[in-house]
mmCIF file of C-alpha atoms in Angstrom:
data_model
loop_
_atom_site.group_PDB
_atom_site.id
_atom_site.type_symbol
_atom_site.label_atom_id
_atom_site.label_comp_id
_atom_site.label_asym_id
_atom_site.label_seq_id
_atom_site.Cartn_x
_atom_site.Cartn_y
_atom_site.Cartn_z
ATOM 1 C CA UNK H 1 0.000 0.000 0.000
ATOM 2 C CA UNK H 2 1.425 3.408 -0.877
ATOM 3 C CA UNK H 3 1.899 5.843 1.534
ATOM 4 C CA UNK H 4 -0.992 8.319 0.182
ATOM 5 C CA UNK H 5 -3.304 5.415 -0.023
ATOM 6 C CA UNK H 6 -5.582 7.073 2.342
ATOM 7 C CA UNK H 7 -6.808 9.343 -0.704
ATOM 8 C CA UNK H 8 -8.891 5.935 -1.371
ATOM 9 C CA UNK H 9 -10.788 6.279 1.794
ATOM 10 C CA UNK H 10 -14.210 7.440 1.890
ATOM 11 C CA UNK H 11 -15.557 9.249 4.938
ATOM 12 C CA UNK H 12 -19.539 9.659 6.110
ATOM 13 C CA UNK H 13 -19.669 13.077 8.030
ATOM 14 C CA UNK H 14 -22.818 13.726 9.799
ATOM 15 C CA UNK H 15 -23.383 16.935 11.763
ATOM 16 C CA UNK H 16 -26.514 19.399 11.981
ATOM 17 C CA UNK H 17 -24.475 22.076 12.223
ATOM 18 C CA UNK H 18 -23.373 23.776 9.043
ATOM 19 C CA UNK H 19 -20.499 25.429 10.695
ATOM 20 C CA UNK H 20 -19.214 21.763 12.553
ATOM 21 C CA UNK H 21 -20.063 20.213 9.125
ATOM 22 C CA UNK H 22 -17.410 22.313 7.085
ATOM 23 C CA UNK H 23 -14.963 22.573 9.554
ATOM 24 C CA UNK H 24 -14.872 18.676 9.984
ATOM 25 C CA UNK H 25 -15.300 18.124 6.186
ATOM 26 C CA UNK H 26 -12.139 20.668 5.424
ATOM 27 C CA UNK H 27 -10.116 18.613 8.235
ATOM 28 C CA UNK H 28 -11.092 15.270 6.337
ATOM 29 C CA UNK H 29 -10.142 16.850 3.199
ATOM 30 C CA UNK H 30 -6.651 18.246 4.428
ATOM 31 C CA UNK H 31 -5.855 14.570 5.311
ATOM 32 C CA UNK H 32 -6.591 13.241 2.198
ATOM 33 C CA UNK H 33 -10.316 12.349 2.829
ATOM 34 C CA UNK H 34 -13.369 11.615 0.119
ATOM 35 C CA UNK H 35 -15.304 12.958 2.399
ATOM 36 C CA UNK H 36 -19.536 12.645 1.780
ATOM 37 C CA UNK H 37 -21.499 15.125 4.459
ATOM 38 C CA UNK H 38 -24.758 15.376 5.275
ATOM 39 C CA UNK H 39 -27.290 17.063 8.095
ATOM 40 C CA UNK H 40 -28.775 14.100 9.555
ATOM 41 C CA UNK H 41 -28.025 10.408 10.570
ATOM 42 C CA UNK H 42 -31.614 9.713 8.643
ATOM 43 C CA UNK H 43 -29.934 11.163 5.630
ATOM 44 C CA UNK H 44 -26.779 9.104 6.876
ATOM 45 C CA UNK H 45 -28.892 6.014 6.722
ATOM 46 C CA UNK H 46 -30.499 6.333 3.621
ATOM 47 C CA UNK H 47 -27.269 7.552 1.913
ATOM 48 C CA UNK H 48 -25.777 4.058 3.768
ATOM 49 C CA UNK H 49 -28.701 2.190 2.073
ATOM 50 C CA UNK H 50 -30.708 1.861 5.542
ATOM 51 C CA UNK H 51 -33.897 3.401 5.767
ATOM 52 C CA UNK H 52 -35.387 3.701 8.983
ATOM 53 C CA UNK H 53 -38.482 1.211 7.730
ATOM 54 C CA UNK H 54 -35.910 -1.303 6.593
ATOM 55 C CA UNK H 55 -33.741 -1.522 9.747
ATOM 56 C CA UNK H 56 -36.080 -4.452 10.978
ATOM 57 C CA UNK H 57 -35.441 -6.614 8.644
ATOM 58 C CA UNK H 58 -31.877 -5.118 8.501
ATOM 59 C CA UNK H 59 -30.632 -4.058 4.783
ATOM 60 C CA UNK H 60 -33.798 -5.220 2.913
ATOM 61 C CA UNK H 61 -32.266 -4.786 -0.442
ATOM 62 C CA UNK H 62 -35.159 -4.263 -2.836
ATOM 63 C CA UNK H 63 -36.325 -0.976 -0.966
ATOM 64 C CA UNK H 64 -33.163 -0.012 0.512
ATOM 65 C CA UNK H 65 -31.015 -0.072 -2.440
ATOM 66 C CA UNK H 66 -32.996 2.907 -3.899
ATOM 67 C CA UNK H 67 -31.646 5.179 -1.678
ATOM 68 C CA UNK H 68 -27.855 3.827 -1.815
ATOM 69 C CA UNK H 69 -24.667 5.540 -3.516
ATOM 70 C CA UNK H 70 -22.594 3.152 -5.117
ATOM 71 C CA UNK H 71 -19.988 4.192 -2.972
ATOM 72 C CA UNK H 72 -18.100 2.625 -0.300
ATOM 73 C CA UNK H 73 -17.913 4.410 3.208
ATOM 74 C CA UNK H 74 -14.930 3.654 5.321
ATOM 75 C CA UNK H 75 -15.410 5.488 8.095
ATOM 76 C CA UNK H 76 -18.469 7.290 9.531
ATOM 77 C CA UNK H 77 -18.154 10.645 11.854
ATOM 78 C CA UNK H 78 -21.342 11.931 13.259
ATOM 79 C CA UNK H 79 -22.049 14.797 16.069
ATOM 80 C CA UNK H 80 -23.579 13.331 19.109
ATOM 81 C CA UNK H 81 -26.445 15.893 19.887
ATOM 82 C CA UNK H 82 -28.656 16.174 16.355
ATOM 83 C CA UNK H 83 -32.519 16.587 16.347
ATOM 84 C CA UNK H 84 -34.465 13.822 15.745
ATOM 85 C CA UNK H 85 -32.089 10.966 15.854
ATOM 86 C CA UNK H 86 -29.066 11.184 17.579
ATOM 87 C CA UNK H 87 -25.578 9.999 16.752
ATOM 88 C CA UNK H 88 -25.793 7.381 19.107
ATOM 89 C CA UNK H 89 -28.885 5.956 17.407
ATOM 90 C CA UNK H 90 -27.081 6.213 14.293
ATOM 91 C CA UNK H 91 -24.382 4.207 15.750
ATOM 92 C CA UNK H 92 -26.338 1.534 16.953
ATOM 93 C CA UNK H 93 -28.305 1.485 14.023
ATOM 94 C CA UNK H 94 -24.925 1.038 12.057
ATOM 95 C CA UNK H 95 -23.680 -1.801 14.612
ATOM 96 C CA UNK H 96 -27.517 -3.873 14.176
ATOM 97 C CA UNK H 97 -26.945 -3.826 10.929
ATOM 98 C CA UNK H 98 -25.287 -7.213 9.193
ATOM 99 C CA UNK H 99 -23.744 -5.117 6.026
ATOM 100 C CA UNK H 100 -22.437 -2.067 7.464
ATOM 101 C CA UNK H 101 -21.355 -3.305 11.500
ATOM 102 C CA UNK H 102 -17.300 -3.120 10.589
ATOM 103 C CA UNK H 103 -17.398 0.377 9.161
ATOM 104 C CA UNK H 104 -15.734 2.222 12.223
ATOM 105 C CA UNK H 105 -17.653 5.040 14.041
ATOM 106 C CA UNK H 106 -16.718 7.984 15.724
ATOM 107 C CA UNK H 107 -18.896 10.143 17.953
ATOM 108 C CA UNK H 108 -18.099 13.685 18.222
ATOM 109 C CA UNK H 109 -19.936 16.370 21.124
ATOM 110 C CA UNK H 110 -19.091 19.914 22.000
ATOM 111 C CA UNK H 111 -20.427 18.434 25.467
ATOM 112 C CA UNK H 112 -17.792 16.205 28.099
ATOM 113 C CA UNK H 113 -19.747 14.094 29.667
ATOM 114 C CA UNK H 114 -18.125 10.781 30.848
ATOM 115 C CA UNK H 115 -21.231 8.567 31.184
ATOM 116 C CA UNK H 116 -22.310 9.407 27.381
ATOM 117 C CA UNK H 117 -18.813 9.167 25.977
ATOM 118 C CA UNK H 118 -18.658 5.422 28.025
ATOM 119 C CA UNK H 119 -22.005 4.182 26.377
ATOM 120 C CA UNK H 120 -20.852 5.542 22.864
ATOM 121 C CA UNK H 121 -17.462 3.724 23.171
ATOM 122 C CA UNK H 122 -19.539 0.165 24.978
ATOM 123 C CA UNK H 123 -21.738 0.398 22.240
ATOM 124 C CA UNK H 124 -19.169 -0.150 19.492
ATOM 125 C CA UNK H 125 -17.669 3.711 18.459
ATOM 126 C CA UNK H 126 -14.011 3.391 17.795
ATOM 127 C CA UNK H 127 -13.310 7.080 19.040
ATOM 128 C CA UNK H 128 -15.043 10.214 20.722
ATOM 129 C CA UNK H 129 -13.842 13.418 19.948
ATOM 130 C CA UNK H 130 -14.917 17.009 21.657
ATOM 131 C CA UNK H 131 -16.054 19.362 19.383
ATOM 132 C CA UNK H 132 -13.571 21.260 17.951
ATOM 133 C CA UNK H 133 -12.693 18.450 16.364
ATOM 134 C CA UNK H 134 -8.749 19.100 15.793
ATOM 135 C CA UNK H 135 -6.167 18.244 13.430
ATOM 136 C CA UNK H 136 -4.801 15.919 15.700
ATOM 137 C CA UNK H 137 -7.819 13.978 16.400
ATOM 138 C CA UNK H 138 -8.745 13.417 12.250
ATOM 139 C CA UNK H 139 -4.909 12.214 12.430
ATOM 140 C CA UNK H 140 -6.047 9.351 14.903
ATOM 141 C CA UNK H 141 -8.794 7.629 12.464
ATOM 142 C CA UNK H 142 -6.018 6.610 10.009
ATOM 143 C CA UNK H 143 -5.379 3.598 12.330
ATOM 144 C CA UNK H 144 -8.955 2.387 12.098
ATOM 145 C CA UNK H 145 -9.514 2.818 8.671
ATOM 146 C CA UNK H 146 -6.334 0.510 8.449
ATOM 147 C CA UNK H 147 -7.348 -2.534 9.853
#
């Protein structure tokens, strides 16, 4: 693998906020990142092929392959705190699910709280990251996307 492989990797960004959205799509991109954003984790879902109706019978194909890109994700980031469903809905959605359960996830909250940030990580996220997200902390996903 060459050393700017990671220009192959395709990342899911999910944030409501326009602001969190660009900043965390720019850091992606800085690092080499495909980087696919969107406002929602039901966006997230249906961009992933899930739809919210299909989730029970997890990755119906005939309905749910409507709504997927063609594209492989590698990674998924998504803010904690969103309206409607949160990112920790999204991730257990994400972990239920037979076809996407490897792809890692990372949580991200402008808010430190330890019991939330515990039940993210229990539930299957690879990282948590307070919002600002940094530099530093895009340059610790490399080692998931990696194994």
């Amino acid at each position: 693998m060459a050393i700017d492989a990671d220009a192959q990797f395709h990342v899911l960004a999910v944030d409501d906020s326009l602001i969190d959205r660009m900043l965390i799509e720019r850091l992606l991109k800085t690092s080499s990142f495909h980087v696919t954003a969107v406002d929602s984790a039901t966006k997230a879902l249906k961009f992933l092929g899930l739809v919210e109706d299909d989730l029970r019978t997890f990755d119906t194909p005939s309905v749910a392959s409507k709504f997927h890109q063609d594209v492989e994700v590698h990674l998924i980031i998504t803010d904690y705190c969103m309206p409607g469903m949160t990112g920790y809905d999204l991730l257990r959605k994400i972990k239920e699910s037979k076809s996407l359960k490897d792809i890692p996830v990372v949580i991200m909250s402008s808010e430190n709280v330890p019991s939330r940030i515990n039940r993210c990580l229990e539930e299957g996220a690879e990282e948590f990251f307070l919002k600002p997200v940094q530099q530093s902390d895009v340059n610790k996903l490399k080692p998931h996307l990696l194994k």
